[in-house]
Amino acid sequence: MSTERRPRLTRTDWLVAGFAALCDQGPGALGAEPLARRVGATKGSFYWHFTDVPAYNLALLELWESAAQRALATCAQTDATDATRLRATAQMIAATSTSDTPALRAEPAIRAWARDDASCAGVVTRVDEARLHQLRGLLSACDIGNGEMARILYASAIGMEELHDRDAAQNADAIGSLVDLVLALR
């Protein structure tokens, strides 16, 4: 009889499973028991890595925020013109749900969760403010003085993530066209 042991789940394994559960079933799937069933482990494994479910939820949100901030920084540090960085930033925001990063892929589900959870809403607000700040700065560097343009670009990018098909290429093209229209205002 083989007593083959499964590899132990890491903290990261639990978090990746949480993002998938959140996307598939919403925040109700983020309990220790449903997650343990999902990954084929015991609740004890969950509690080995997290003191309780609120601590787990906080870890999920911190990981998403960190991934969002890193993606934003990558766009800002691109060796390109301000207009190219503006386009890259807007396109990155419009394509989070198709990202290779599990935390970023969960953004639409995190935004839905934030509607009913104050802690989640606070994290989403911080990410929104950082992105808007970067968009405003890039627009200003491109001589676009209308501060509302950052909000318009951002709302458009977020809205594209809510479209049913979530086609990354179509979203990138569409938000790129909007950036071009805004830049034509110079």
Short mmCIF file of C-alpha atoms in Angstrom, two decimals:
data_model
loop_
_atom_site.label_atom_id
_atom_site.label_comp_id
_atom_site.label_asym_id
_atom_site.label_seq_id
_atom_site.Cartn_x
_atom_site.Cartn_y
_atom_site.Cartn_z
CA MET A 1 0.00 0.00 0.00
CA SER A 2 1.43 3.33 -1.04
CA THR A 3 1.28 6.15 1.44
CA GLU A 4 2.25 8.84 -1.00
CA ARG A 5 2.26 12.23 0.70
CA ARG A 6 1.04 15.27 -1.07
CA PRO A 7 3.35 18.24 -0.94
CA ARG A 8 2.56 20.64 1.86
CA LEU A 9 0.63 23.69 0.90
CA THR A 10 2.45 26.97 1.28
CA ARG A 11 0.97 30.28 2.32
CA THR A 12 1.14 31.30 -1.34
CA ASP A 13 -0.77 28.16 -2.39
CA TRP A 14 -3.58 29.10 -0.02
CA LEU A 15 -3.66 32.68 -1.32
CA VAL A 16 -3.73 31.62 -4.97
CA ALA A 17 -6.58 29.22 -4.13
CA GLY A 18 -8.37 32.10 -2.43
CA PHE A 19 -8.15 34.31 -5.49
CA ALA A 20 -9.57 31.49 -7.61
CA ALA A 21 -12.37 30.85 -5.09
CA LEU A 22 -13.18 34.56 -4.90
CA CYS A 23 -13.41 34.76 -8.70
CA ASP A 24 -15.51 31.60 -8.98
CA GLN A 25 -17.85 31.94 -5.99
CA GLY A 26 -17.39 35.31 -4.31
CA PRO A 27 -16.25 36.18 -0.79
CA GLY A 28 -18.44 33.50 0.81
CA ALA A 29 -15.96 30.93 -0.51
CA LEU A 30 -13.13 32.40 1.57
CA GLY A 31 -13.78 30.38 4.72
CA ALA A 32 -11.28 27.86 6.04
CA GLU A 33 -13.52 24.86 5.38
CA PRO A 34 -14.55 25.67 1.79
CA LEU A 35 -10.96 26.54 0.91
CA ALA A 36 -9.65 23.33 2.48
CA ARG A 37 -12.16 21.32 0.44
CA ARG A 38 -11.16 23.21 -2.68
CA VAL A 39 -7.45 22.39 -2.31
CA GLY A 40 -7.91 18.92 -0.80
CA ALA A 41 -6.33 19.77 2.53
CA THR A 42 -7.36 20.03 6.15
CA LYS A 43 -8.44 23.15 7.96
CA GLY A 44 -5.39 22.59 10.13
CA SER A 45 -3.18 23.38 7.15
CA PHE A 46 -5.10 26.62 6.65
CA TYR A 47 -4.68 27.59 10.30
CA TRP A 48 -0.98 26.71 10.17
CA HIS A 49 -0.53 29.67 7.82
CA PHE A 50 -3.27 32.06 8.99
CA THR A 51 -4.51 32.78 12.50
CA ASP A 52 -8.11 33.13 11.33
CA VAL A 53 -10.25 33.93 8.29
CA PRO A 54 -10.05 37.73 8.75
CA ALA A 55 -6.23 37.45 8.77
CA TYR A 56 -6.44 35.37 5.60
CA ASN A 57 -8.72 37.93 3.94
CA LEU A 58 -6.30 40.68 4.91
CA ALA A 59 -3.40 38.71 3.42
CA LEU A 60 -5.36 38.32 0.16
CA LEU A 61 -6.05 42.03 0.01
CA GLU A 62 -2.46 42.93 0.85
CA LEU A 63 -1.20 40.65 -1.91
CA TRP A 64 -3.60 42.19 -4.42
CA GLU A 65 -2.61 45.71 -3.38
CA SER A 66 1.07 44.86 -3.62
CA ALA A 67 0.63 43.33 -7.09
CA ALA A 68 -1.37 46.35 -8.26
CA GLN A 69 1.28 48.75 -6.94
CA ARG A 70 4.08 46.74 -8.61
CA ALA A 71 2.24 46.76 -11.95
CA LEU A 72 1.77 50.52 -11.62
CA ALA A 73 5.45 51.03 -10.80
CA THR A 74 6.46 48.92 -13.80
CA CYS A 75 4.43 51.19 -16.08
CA ALA A 76 5.95 54.30 -14.49
CA GLN A 77 9.51 53.03 -14.87
CA THR A 78 9.20 52.14 -18.53
CA ASP A 79 11.93 53.82 -20.55
CA ALA A 80 9.55 55.66 -22.86
CA THR A 81 7.80 58.94 -23.41
CA ASP A 82 5.17 60.22 -21.01
CA ALA A 83 2.51 59.52 -23.64
CA THR A 84 3.71 55.91 -23.96
CA ARG A 85 3.71 55.49 -20.18
CA LEU A 86 0.19 56.93 -20.06
CA ARG A 87 -0.96 54.42 -22.66
CA ALA A 88 0.81 51.54 -20.88
CA THR A 89 -0.72 52.48 -17.52
CA ALA A 90 -4.25 52.73 -18.92
CA GLN A 91 -3.86 49.47 -20.85
CA MET A 92 -2.52 47.65 -17.79
CA ILE A 93 -5.55 48.75 -15.76
CA ALA A 94 -7.94 47.68 -18.53
CA ALA A 95 -6.38 44.20 -18.67
CA THR A 96 -6.02 43.14 -15.04
CA SER A 97 -8.50 40.28 -15.32
CA THR A 98 -6.36 38.66 -18.00
CA SER A 99 -3.08 39.18 -16.15
CA ASP A 100 -0.62 36.35 -15.55
CA THR A 101 -0.68 37.35 -11.87
CA PRO A 102 -3.48 35.56 -9.93
CA ALA A 103 -3.91 38.54 -7.60
CA LEU A 104 -4.46 40.96 -10.48
CA ARG A 105 -6.80 38.55 -12.29
CA ALA A 106 -9.05 38.72 -9.22
CA GLU A 107 -9.55 42.49 -9.46
CA PRO A 108 -13.15 42.41 -10.73
CA ALA A 109 -14.07 40.02 -7.89
CA ILE A 110 -12.23 42.18 -5.35
CA ARG A 111 -14.11 45.26 -6.54
CA ALA A 112 -17.40 43.36 -6.15
CA TRP A 113 -16.35 42.27 -2.64
CA ALA A 114 -15.52 45.89 -1.76
CA ARG A 115 -19.15 46.89 -2.24
CA ASP A 116 -20.07 44.99 0.94
CA ASP A 117 -16.84 44.95 2.96
CA ALA A 118 -15.33 48.10 4.48
CA SER A 119 -11.83 46.63 4.87
CA CYS A 120 -11.78 45.55 1.26
CA ALA A 121 -13.17 48.92 0.15
CA GLY A 122 -10.33 50.70 1.95
CA VAL A 123 -7.72 48.69 0.07
CA VAL A 124 -9.48 49.26 -3.27
CA THR A 125 -9.61 52.99 -2.51
CA ARG A 126 -5.85 53.08 -1.90
CA VAL A 127 -5.17 51.34 -5.21
CA ASP A 128 -7.63 53.63 -7.02
CA GLU A 129 -5.95 56.71 -5.54
CA ALA A 130 -2.47 55.52 -6.54
CA ARG A 131 -3.58 54.79 -10.09
CA LEU A 132 -5.42 58.10 -10.41
CA HIS A 133 -2.37 59.92 -9.06
CA GLN A 134 -0.16 58.30 -11.68
CA LEU A 135 -2.63 59.01 -14.48
CA ARG A 136 -2.93 62.67 -13.39
CA GLY A 137 0.84 63.04 -13.29
CA LEU A 138 1.27 61.52 -16.74
CA LEU A 139 -1.52 63.64 -18.20
CA SER A 140 0.06 66.75 -16.71
CA ALA A 141 3.45 65.75 -18.15
CA CYS A 142 1.69 65.45 -21.53
CA ASP A 143 0.31 69.00 -21.12
CA ILE A 144 -3.26 67.87 -20.50
CA GLY A 145 -4.50 70.24 -17.83
CA ASN A 146 -8.04 68.93 -17.35
CA GLY A 147 -7.83 66.89 -14.14
CA GLU A 148 -11.06 65.08 -14.96
CA MET A 149 -9.36 63.25 -17.82
CA ALA A 150 -7.59 60.95 -15.36
CA ARG A 151 -10.91 59.96 -13.85
CA ILE A 152 -12.45 59.43 -17.30
CA LEU A 153 -9.55 57.22 -18.41
CA TYR A 154 -9.62 55.28 -15.15
CA ALA A 155 -13.37 54.74 -15.15
CA SER A 156 -13.18 53.58 -18.76
CA ALA A 157 -10.40 51.11 -17.98
CA ILE A 158 -12.25 49.73 -14.95
CA GLY A 159 -15.47 49.53 -16.94
CA MET A 160 -13.78 47.52 -19.67
CA GLU A 161 -12.95 44.92 -17.04
CA GLU A 162 -16.67 44.57 -16.39
CA LEU A 163 -17.50 43.71 -20.00
CA HIS A 164 -18.60 40.11 -20.29
CA ASP A 165 -15.97 38.89 -22.74
CA ARG A 166 -12.98 40.59 -21.06
CA ASP A 167 -11.02 40.49 -24.29
CA ALA A 168 -7.60 41.86 -23.36
CA ALA A 169 -6.64 42.79 -26.92
CA GLN A 170 -9.90 44.62 -27.57
CA ASN A 171 -9.64 46.40 -24.23
CA ALA A 172 -6.04 47.42 -24.93
CA ASP A 173 -6.98 48.78 -28.35
CA ALA A 174 -10.03 50.61 -27.03
CA ILE A 175 -8.30 52.25 -24.07
CA GLY A 176 -5.35 53.06 -26.35
CA SER A 177 -7.75 54.87 -28.69
CA LEU A 178 -9.18 56.79 -25.76
CA VAL A 179 -5.67 57.81 -24.67
CA ASP A 180 -5.00 58.99 -28.24
CA LEU A 181 -8.19 61.07 -28.18
CA VAL A 182 -7.21 62.65 -24.87
CA LEU A 183 -3.70 63.39 -26.13
CA ALA A 184 -5.19 65.04 -29.23
CA LEU A 185 -6.62 67.69 -26.88
CA ARG A 186 -3.15 69.19 -26.42
#
